[in-house]
Each structure stands twice: as structure tokens, then as C-alpha cells.
C-alpha atoms as a PDB file:
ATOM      1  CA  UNK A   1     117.739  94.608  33.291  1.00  0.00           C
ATOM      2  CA  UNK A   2     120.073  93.270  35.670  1.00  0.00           C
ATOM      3  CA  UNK A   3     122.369  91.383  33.306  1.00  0.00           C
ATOM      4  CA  UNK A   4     122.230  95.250  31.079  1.00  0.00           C
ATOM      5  CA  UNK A   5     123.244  97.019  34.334  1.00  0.00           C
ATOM      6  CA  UNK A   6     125.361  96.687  37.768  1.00  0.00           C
ATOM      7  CA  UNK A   7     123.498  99.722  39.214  1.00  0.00           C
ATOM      8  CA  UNK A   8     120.008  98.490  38.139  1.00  0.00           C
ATOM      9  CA  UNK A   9     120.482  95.194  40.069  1.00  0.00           C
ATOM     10  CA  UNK A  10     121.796  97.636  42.817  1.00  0.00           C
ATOM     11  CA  UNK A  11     118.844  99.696  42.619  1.00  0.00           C
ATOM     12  CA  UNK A  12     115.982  96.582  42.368  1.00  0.00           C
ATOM     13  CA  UNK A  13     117.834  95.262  45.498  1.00  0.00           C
ATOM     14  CA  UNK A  14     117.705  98.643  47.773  1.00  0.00           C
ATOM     15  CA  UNK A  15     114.079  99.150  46.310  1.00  0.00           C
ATOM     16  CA  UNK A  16     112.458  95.574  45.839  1.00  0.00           C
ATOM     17  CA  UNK A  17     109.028  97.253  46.145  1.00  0.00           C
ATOM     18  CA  UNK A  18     109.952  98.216  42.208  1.00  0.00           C
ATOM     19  CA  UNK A  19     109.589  94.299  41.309  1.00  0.00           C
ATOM     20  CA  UNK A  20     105.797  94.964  40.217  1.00  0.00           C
ATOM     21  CA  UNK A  21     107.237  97.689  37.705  1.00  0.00           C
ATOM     22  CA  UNK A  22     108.224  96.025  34.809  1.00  0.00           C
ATOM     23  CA  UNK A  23     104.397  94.434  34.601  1.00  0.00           C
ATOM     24  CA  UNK A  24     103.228  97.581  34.021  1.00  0.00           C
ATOM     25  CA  UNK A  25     101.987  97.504  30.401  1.00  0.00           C
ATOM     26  CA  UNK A  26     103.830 101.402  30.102  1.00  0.00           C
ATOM     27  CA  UNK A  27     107.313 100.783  31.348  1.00  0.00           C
ATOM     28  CA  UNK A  28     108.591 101.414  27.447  1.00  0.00           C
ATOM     29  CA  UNK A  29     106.387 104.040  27.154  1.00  0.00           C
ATOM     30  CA  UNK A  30     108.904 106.985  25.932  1.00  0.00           C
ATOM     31  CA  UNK A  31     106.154 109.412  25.936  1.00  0.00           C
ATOM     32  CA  UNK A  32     106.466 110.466  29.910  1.00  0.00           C
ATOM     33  CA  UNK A  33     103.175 112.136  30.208  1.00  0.00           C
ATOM     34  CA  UNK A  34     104.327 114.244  33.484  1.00  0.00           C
ATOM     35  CA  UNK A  35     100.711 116.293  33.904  1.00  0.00           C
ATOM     36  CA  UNK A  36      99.365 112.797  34.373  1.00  0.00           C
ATOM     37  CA  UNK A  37     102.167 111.806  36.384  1.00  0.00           C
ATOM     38  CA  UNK A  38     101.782 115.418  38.676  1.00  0.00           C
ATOM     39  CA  UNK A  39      98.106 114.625  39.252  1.00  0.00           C
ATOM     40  CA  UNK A  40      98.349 110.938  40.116  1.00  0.00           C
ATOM     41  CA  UNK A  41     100.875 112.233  42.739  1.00  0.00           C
ATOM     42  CA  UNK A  42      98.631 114.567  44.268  1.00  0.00           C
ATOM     43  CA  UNK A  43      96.434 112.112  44.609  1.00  0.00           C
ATOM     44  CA  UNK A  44      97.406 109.414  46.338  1.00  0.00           C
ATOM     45  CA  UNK A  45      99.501 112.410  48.998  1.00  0.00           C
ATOM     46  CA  UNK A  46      95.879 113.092  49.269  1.00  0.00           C
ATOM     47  CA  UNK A  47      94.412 109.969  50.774  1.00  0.00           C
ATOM     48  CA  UNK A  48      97.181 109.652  53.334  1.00  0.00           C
ATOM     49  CA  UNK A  49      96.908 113.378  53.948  1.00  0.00           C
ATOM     50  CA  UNK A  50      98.313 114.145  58.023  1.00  0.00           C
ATOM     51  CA  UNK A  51     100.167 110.893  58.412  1.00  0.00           C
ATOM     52  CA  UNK A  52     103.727 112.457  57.221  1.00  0.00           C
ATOM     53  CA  UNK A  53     105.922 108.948  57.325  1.00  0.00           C
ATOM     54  CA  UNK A  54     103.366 107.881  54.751  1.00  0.00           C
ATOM     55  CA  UNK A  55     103.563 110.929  52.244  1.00  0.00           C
ATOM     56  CA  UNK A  56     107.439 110.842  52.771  1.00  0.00           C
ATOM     57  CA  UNK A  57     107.686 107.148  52.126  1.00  0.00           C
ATOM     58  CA  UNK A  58     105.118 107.554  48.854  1.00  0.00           C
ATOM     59  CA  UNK A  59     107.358 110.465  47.678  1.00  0.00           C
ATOM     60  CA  UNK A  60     110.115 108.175  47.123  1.00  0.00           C
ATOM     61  CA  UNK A  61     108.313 105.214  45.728  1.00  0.00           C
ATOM     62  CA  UNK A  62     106.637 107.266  43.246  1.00  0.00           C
ATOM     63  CA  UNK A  63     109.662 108.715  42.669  1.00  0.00           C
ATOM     64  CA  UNK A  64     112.018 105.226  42.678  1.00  0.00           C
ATOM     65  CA  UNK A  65     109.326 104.016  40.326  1.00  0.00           C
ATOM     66  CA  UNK A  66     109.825 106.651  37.481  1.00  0.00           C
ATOM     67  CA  UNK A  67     113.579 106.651  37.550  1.00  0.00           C
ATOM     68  CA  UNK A  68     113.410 102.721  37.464  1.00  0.00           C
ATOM     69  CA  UNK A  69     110.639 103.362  34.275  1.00  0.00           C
ATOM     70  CA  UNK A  70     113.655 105.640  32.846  1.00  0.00           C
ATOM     71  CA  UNK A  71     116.209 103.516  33.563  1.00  0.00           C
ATOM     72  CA  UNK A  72     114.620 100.507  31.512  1.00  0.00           C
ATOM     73  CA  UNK A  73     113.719 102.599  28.849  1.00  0.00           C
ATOM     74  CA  UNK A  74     117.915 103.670  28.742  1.00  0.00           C
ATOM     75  CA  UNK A  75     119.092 100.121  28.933  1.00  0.00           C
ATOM     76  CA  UNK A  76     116.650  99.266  25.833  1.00  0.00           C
ATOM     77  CA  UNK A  77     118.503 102.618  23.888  1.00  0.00           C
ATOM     78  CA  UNK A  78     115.117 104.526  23.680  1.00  0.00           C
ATOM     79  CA  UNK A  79     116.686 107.594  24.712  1.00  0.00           C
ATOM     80  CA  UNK A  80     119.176 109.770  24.130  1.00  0.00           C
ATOM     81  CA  UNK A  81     121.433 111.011  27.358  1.00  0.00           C
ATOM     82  CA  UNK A  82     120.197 114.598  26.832  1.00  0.00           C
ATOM     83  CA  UNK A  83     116.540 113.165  27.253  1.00  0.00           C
ATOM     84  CA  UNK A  84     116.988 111.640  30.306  1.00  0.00           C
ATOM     85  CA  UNK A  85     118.077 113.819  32.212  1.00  0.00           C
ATOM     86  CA  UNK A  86     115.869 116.070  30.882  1.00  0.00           C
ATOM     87  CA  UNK A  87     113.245 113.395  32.241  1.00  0.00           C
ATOM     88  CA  UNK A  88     114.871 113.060  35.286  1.00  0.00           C
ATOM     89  CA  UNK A  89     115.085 116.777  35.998  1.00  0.00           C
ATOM     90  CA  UNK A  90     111.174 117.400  35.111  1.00  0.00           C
ATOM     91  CA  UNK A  91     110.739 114.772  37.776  1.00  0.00           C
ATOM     92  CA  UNK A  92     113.245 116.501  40.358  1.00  0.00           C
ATOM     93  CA  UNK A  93     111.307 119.847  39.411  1.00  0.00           C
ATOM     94  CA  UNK A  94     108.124 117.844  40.464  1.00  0.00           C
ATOM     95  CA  UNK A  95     109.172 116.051  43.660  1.00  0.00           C
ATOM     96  CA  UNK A  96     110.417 119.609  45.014  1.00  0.00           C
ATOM     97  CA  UNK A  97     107.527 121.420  44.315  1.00  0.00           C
ATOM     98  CA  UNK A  98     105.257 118.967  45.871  1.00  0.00           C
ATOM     99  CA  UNK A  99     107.740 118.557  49.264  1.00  0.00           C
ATOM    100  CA  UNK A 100     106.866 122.401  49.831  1.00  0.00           C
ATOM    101  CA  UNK A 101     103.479 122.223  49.297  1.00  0.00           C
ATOM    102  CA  UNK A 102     103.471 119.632  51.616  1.00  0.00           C
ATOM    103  CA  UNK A 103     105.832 120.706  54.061  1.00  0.00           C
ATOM    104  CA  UNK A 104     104.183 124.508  54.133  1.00  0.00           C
ATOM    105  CA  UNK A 105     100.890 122.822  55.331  1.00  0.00           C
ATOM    106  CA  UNK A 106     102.700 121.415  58.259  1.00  0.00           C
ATOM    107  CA  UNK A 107     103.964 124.422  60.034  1.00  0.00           C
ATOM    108  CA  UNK A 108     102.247 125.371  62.803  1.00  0.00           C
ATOM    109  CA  UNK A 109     102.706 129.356  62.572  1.00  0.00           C
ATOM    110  CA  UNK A 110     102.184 130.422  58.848  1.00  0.00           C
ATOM    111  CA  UNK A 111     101.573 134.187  58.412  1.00  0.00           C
ATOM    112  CA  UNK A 112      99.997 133.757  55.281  1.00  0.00           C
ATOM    113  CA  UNK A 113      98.057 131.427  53.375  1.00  0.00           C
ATOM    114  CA  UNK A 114     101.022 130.826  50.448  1.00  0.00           C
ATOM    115  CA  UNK A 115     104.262 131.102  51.065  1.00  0.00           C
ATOM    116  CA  UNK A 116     106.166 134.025  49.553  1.00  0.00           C
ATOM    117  CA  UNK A 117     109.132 131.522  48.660  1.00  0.00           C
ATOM    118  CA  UNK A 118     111.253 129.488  45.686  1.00  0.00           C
ATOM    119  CA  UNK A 119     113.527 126.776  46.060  1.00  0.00           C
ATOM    120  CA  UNK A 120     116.256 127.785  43.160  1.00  0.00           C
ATOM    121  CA  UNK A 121     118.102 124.813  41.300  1.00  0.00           C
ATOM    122  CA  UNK A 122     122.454 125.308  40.536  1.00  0.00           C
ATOM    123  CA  UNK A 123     124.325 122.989  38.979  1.00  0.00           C
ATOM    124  CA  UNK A 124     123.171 119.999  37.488  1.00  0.00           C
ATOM    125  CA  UNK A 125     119.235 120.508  38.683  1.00  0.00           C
ATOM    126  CA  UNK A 126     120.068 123.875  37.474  1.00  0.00           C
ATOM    127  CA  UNK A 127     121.447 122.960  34.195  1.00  0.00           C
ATOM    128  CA  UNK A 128     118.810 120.166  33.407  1.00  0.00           C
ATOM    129  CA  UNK A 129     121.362 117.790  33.603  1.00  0.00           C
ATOM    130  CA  UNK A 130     120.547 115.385  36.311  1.00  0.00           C
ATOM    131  CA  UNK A 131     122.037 111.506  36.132  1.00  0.00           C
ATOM    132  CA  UNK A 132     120.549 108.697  38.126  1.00  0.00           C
ATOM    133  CA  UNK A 133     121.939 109.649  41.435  1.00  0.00           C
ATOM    134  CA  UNK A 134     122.536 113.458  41.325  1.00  0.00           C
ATOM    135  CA  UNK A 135     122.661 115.357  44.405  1.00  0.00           C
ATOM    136  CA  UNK A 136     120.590 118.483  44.288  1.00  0.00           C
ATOM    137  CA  UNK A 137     122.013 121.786  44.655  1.00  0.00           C
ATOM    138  CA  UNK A 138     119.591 124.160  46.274  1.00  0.00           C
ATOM    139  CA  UNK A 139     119.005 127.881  47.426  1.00  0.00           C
ATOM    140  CA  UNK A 140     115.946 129.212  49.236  1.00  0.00           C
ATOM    141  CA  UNK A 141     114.670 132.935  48.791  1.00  0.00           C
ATOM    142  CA  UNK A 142     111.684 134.598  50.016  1.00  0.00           C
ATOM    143  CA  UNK A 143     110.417 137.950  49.372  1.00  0.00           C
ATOM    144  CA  UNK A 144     108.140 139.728  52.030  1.00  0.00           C
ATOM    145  CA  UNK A 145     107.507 143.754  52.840  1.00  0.00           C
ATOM    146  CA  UNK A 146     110.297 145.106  54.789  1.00  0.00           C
ATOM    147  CA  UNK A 147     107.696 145.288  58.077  1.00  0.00           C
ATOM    148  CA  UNK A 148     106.834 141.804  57.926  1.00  0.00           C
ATOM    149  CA  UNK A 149     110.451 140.802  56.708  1.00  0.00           C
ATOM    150  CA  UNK A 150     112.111 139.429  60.451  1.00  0.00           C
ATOM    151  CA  UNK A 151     109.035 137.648  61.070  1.00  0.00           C
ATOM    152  CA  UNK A 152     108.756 136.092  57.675  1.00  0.00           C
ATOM    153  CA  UNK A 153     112.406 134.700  57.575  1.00  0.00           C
ATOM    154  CA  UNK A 154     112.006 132.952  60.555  1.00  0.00           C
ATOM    155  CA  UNK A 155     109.096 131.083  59.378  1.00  0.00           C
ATOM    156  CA  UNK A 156     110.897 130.605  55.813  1.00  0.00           C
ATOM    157  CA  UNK A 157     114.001 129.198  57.686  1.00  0.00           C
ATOM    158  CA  UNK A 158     111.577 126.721  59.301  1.00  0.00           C
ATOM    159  CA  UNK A 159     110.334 126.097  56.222  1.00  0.00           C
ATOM    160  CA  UNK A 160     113.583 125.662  54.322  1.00  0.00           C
ATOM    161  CA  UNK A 161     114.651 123.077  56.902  1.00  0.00           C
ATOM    162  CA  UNK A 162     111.802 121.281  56.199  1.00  0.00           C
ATOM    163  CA  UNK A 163     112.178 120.497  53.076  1.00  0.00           C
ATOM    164  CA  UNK A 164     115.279 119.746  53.263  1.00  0.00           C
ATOM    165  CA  UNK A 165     115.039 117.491  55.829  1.00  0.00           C
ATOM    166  CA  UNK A 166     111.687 115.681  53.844  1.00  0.00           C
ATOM    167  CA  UNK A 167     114.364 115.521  50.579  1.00  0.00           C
ATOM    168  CA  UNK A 168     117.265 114.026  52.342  1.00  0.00           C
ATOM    169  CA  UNK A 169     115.876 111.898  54.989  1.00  0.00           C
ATOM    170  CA  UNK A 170     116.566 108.091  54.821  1.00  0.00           C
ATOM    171  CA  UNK A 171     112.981 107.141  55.511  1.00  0.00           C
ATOM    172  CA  UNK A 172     112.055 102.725  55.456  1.00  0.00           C
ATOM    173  CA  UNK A 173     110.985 103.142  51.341  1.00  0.00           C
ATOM    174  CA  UNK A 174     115.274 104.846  50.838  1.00  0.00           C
ATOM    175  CA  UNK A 175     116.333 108.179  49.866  1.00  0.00           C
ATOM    176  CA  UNK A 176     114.870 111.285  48.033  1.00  0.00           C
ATOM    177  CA  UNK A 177     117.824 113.028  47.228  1.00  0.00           C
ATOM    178  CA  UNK A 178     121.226 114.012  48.595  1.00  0.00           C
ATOM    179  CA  UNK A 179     120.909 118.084  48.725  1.00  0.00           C
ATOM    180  CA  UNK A 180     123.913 120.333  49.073  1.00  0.00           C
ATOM    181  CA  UNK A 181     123.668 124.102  50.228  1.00  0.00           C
ATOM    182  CA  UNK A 182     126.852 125.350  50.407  1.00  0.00           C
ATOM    183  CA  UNK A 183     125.525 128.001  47.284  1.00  0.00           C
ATOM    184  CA  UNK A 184     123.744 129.794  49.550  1.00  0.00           C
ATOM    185  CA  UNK A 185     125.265 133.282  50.740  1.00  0.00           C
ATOM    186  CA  UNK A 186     128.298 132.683  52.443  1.00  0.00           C
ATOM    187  CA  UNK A 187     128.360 129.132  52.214  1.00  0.00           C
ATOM    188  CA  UNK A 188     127.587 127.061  55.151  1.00  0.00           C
ATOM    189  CA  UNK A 189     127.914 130.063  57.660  1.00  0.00           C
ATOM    190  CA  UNK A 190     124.930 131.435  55.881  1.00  0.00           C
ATOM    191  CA  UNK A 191     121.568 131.869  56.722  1.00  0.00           C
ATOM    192  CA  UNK A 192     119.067 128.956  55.919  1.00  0.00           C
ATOM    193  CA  UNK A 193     117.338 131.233  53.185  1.00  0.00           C
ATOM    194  CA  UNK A 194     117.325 134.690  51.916  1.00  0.00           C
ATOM    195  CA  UNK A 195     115.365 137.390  51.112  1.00  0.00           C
ATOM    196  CA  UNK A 196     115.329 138.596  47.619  1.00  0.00           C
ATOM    197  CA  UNK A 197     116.855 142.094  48.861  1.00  0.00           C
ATOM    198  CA  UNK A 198     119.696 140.571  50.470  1.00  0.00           C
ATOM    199  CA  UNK A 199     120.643 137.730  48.032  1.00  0.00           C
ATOM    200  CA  UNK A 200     120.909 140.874  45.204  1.00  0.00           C
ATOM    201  CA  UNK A 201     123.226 142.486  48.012  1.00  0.00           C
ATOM    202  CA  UNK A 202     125.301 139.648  47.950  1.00  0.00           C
ATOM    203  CA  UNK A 203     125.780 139.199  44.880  1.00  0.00           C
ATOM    204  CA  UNK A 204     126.415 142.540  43.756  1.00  0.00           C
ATOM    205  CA  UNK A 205     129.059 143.474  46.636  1.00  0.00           C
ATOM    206  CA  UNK A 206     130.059 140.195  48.361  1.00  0.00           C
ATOM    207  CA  UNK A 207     130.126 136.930  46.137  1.00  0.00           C
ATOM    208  CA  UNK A 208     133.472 135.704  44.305  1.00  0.00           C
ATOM    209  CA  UNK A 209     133.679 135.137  40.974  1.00  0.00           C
ATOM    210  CA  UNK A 210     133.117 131.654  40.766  1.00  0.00           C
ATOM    211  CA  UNK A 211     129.780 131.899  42.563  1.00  0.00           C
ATOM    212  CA  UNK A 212     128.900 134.389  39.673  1.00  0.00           C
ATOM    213  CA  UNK A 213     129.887 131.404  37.407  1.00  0.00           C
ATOM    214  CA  UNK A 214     127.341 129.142  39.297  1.00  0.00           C
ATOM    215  CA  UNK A 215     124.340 131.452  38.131  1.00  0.00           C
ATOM    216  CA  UNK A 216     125.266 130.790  34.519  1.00  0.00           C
ATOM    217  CA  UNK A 217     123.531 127.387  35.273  1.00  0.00           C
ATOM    218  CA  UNK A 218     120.898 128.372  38.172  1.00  0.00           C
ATOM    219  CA  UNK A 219     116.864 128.303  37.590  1.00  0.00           C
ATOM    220  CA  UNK A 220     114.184 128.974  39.299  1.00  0.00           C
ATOM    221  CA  UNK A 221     112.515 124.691  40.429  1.00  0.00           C
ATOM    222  CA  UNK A 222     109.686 125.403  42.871  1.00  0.00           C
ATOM    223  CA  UNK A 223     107.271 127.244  44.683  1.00  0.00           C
ATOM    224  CA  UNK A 224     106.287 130.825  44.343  1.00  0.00           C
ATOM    225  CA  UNK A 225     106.972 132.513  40.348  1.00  0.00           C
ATOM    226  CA  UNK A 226     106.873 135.953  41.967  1.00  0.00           C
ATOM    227  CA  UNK A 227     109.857 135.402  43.237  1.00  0.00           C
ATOM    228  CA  UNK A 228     111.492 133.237  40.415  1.00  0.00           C
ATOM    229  CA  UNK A 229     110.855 135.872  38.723  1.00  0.00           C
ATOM    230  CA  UNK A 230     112.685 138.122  40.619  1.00  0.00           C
ATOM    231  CA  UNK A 231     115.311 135.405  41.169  1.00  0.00           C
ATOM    232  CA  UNK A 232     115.909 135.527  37.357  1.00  0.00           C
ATOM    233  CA  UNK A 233     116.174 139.636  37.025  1.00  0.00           C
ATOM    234  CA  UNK A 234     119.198 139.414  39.659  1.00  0.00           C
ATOM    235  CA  UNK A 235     120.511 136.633  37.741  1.00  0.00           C
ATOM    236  CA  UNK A 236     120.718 138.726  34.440  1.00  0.00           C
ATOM    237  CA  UNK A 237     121.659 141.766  36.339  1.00  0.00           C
ATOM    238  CA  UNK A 238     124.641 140.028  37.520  1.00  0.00           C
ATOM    239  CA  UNK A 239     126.147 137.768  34.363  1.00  0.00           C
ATOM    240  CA  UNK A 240     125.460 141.247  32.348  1.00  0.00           C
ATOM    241  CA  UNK A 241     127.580 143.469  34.459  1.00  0.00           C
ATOM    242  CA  UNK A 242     130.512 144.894  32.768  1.00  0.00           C
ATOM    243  CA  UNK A 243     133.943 142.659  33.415  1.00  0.00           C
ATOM    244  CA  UNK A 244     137.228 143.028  33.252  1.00  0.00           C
END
């Protein structure tokens, strides 16, 4: 592995925990089983449930261990690039999702039991086109009744800054992921996260063209489909609009 690859040697050296890997009887094991992989997650965040430097630090060894498992499986020309990042974007997908489940439970002031709320992939998360050390380009919409709207975006901004923070963070067991929001409504003068209402209203009177170009490869990632789904209707109201 390390004679195959500069940035495996790299990566075994910022991550020696990831030693033990290649005695695991499934490291060539093309067939990524990610239910499995989901579930064995969710376990062991469950038996170090409340201490948060422990779930953050098991986030990215699980994680450093499956991109490692990928990696080997590259260097001996099991996959094709298309398939691994398809691989590594499933696992993204998964890592996201889990950092909001996690990081919802942690607020102190929730108004509801589930959040109301989607973290939305652009560019190459969006795409499903992720290499070894993609950043992630994120958004972060809610969707709430117009009475309980003000109160709800506070607690969504909270949230948003959460997970960012849990994704980003350089933590004893590395990085996450490097996140960039500058796609969010007027850039990095924007609000945290948006409500569905208002992120149409952007992009129907205030976005520039190229940010309409960005939704060609945006997709809903995580957390509630409600509001993917609604995420996705703007999306095809937009690209189908009439141009000049």
C-alpha cells in the first residue's frame, strides 16, 4: 500500500489507528454492504451515547477506516473511478445524516421531537463525485408554519452550526471533512440556514446565474425527506424556467 501510493503512506501516518485494517479478513471485499455498515455505526454511537468527544472521535475512525478499505481496494484496480466515489459519497451521505441525528439530540431547546430540516449536497457531494479528500459543499433548509417560523430558525441555525462544527472539527482521531458554505443565499453574508419559503425567493428573484448552474448538480444528503422533497420541486422549478 505504501510503495502503490504517496497519499496512502500519508494517510496510515496521520491515522496509525488504521494499522489493524488490513487484518481484517474483508478489506478486498468490493461488495460494500452500507446497511450493515449504517447499523454497526449506530451502534457503537450508542454505547458511548452523552460523552460527545467520544462519538466525534468514532465518527472519524469509522469513517478513516472505510475510505482506507476503499483506498486498498483502488490501489489493487478493483474499482472503477466512477465506483468510488460513488462509495465514497454513500459514505459522506451516511456520516452527515448520522452528525444530525446526533447533534439534534444535543440541543438543549428543541421545539419538536424531529427536526423539520435537510442538509442539501452541491458540487461534488452533490454530483456523487467525491475523491479521497473532497471538501463538502453544504446548504441547510428547514421548513416550519409561518407562526412557529422565527422561533424555529433560531433553533435550526443552532443546529446548522452544529453540525458543522462536529464535520469540520480537528478532534485527537483527525478530520471529518472540510465543509464550505458559501452556496448558501448570499454567500457568506447569509443566514446560517433557510427556510424553504425564502430559499425559493432567492432563487427565483435574487440568485445569479451561476448559482442556478450549481443546482444542476445539488441533492438532497440528510435529514428530513419532507423537505428534500420540497428542496427538489424548487430545484426543477428553477433549471425549467424559460431562458434567454
Amino acid at each position: 500500500l505504501i510503495g502503490g501510493s504517496s497519499w496512502a503512506a500519508e494517510y496510515l501516518t496521520r491515522h496509525p489507528i488504521l494499522l489493524d485494517e488490513p487484518l481484517d479478513p474483508r478489506l478486498l471485499d468490493v461488495a460494500t454492504d452500507w446497511q450493515r455498515f449504517r447499523r454497526e455505526l449506530r451502534r457503537a454511537l450508542d454505547e458511548c451515547a452523552g460523552d460527545t468527544e467520544r462519538e466525534m472521535d468514532l465518527l472519524r475512525e469509522m469513517h478513516h477506516a472505510q475510505v482506507f478499505r476503499l483506498l486498498a481496494q483502488d490501489l489493487a484496480g478493483l474499482h472503477s473511478i466512477e465506483k468510488i466515489s460513488d462509495h465514497l459519497t454513500e459514505l459522506a451521505d451516511i456520516m452527515v445524516a448520522e452528525t444530525v441525528r446526533l447533534c439534534w439530540g444535543k440541543l438543549k431547546t428543541r421545539h419538536r421531537e424531529e427536526p423539520v430540516f435537510a442538509v442539501i449536497g452541491y458540487g461534488k457531494l452533490g454530483g456523487k463525485e467525491l475523491g479521497y479528500a473532497s471538501d463538502l459543499d453544504i446548504i441547510f433548509l428547514f421548513d416550519e408554519k409561518k407562526d412557529t417560523a422565527q422561533e424555529a430558525e433560531e433553533v435550526y441555525a443552532r443546529l446548522a452550526q452544529r453540525v458543522n462544527t462536529w464535520l469540520s472539527s480537528q478532534t485527537p482521531a483527525g478530520l471529518l471533512f472540510e465543509t464550505d458554505l458559501r452556496l448558501r443565499p448570499n454567500g457568506d453574508s447569509g443566514l446560517m440556514v433557510s427556510s424553504l419559503a425564502s430559499f425559493r425567493e432567492y432563487q427565483l428573484h435574487s440568485a445569479w446565474v451561476w448559482e442556478h448552474q450549481a443546482l444542476t448538480r445539488a441533492r438532497f444528503v440528510a435529514g428530513d425527506t419532507d423537505v428534500g422533497r420540497g428542496f427538489d420541486a424548487i430545484r426543477e422549478e428553477i433549471l425549467r424556467q424559460p431562458r434567454d
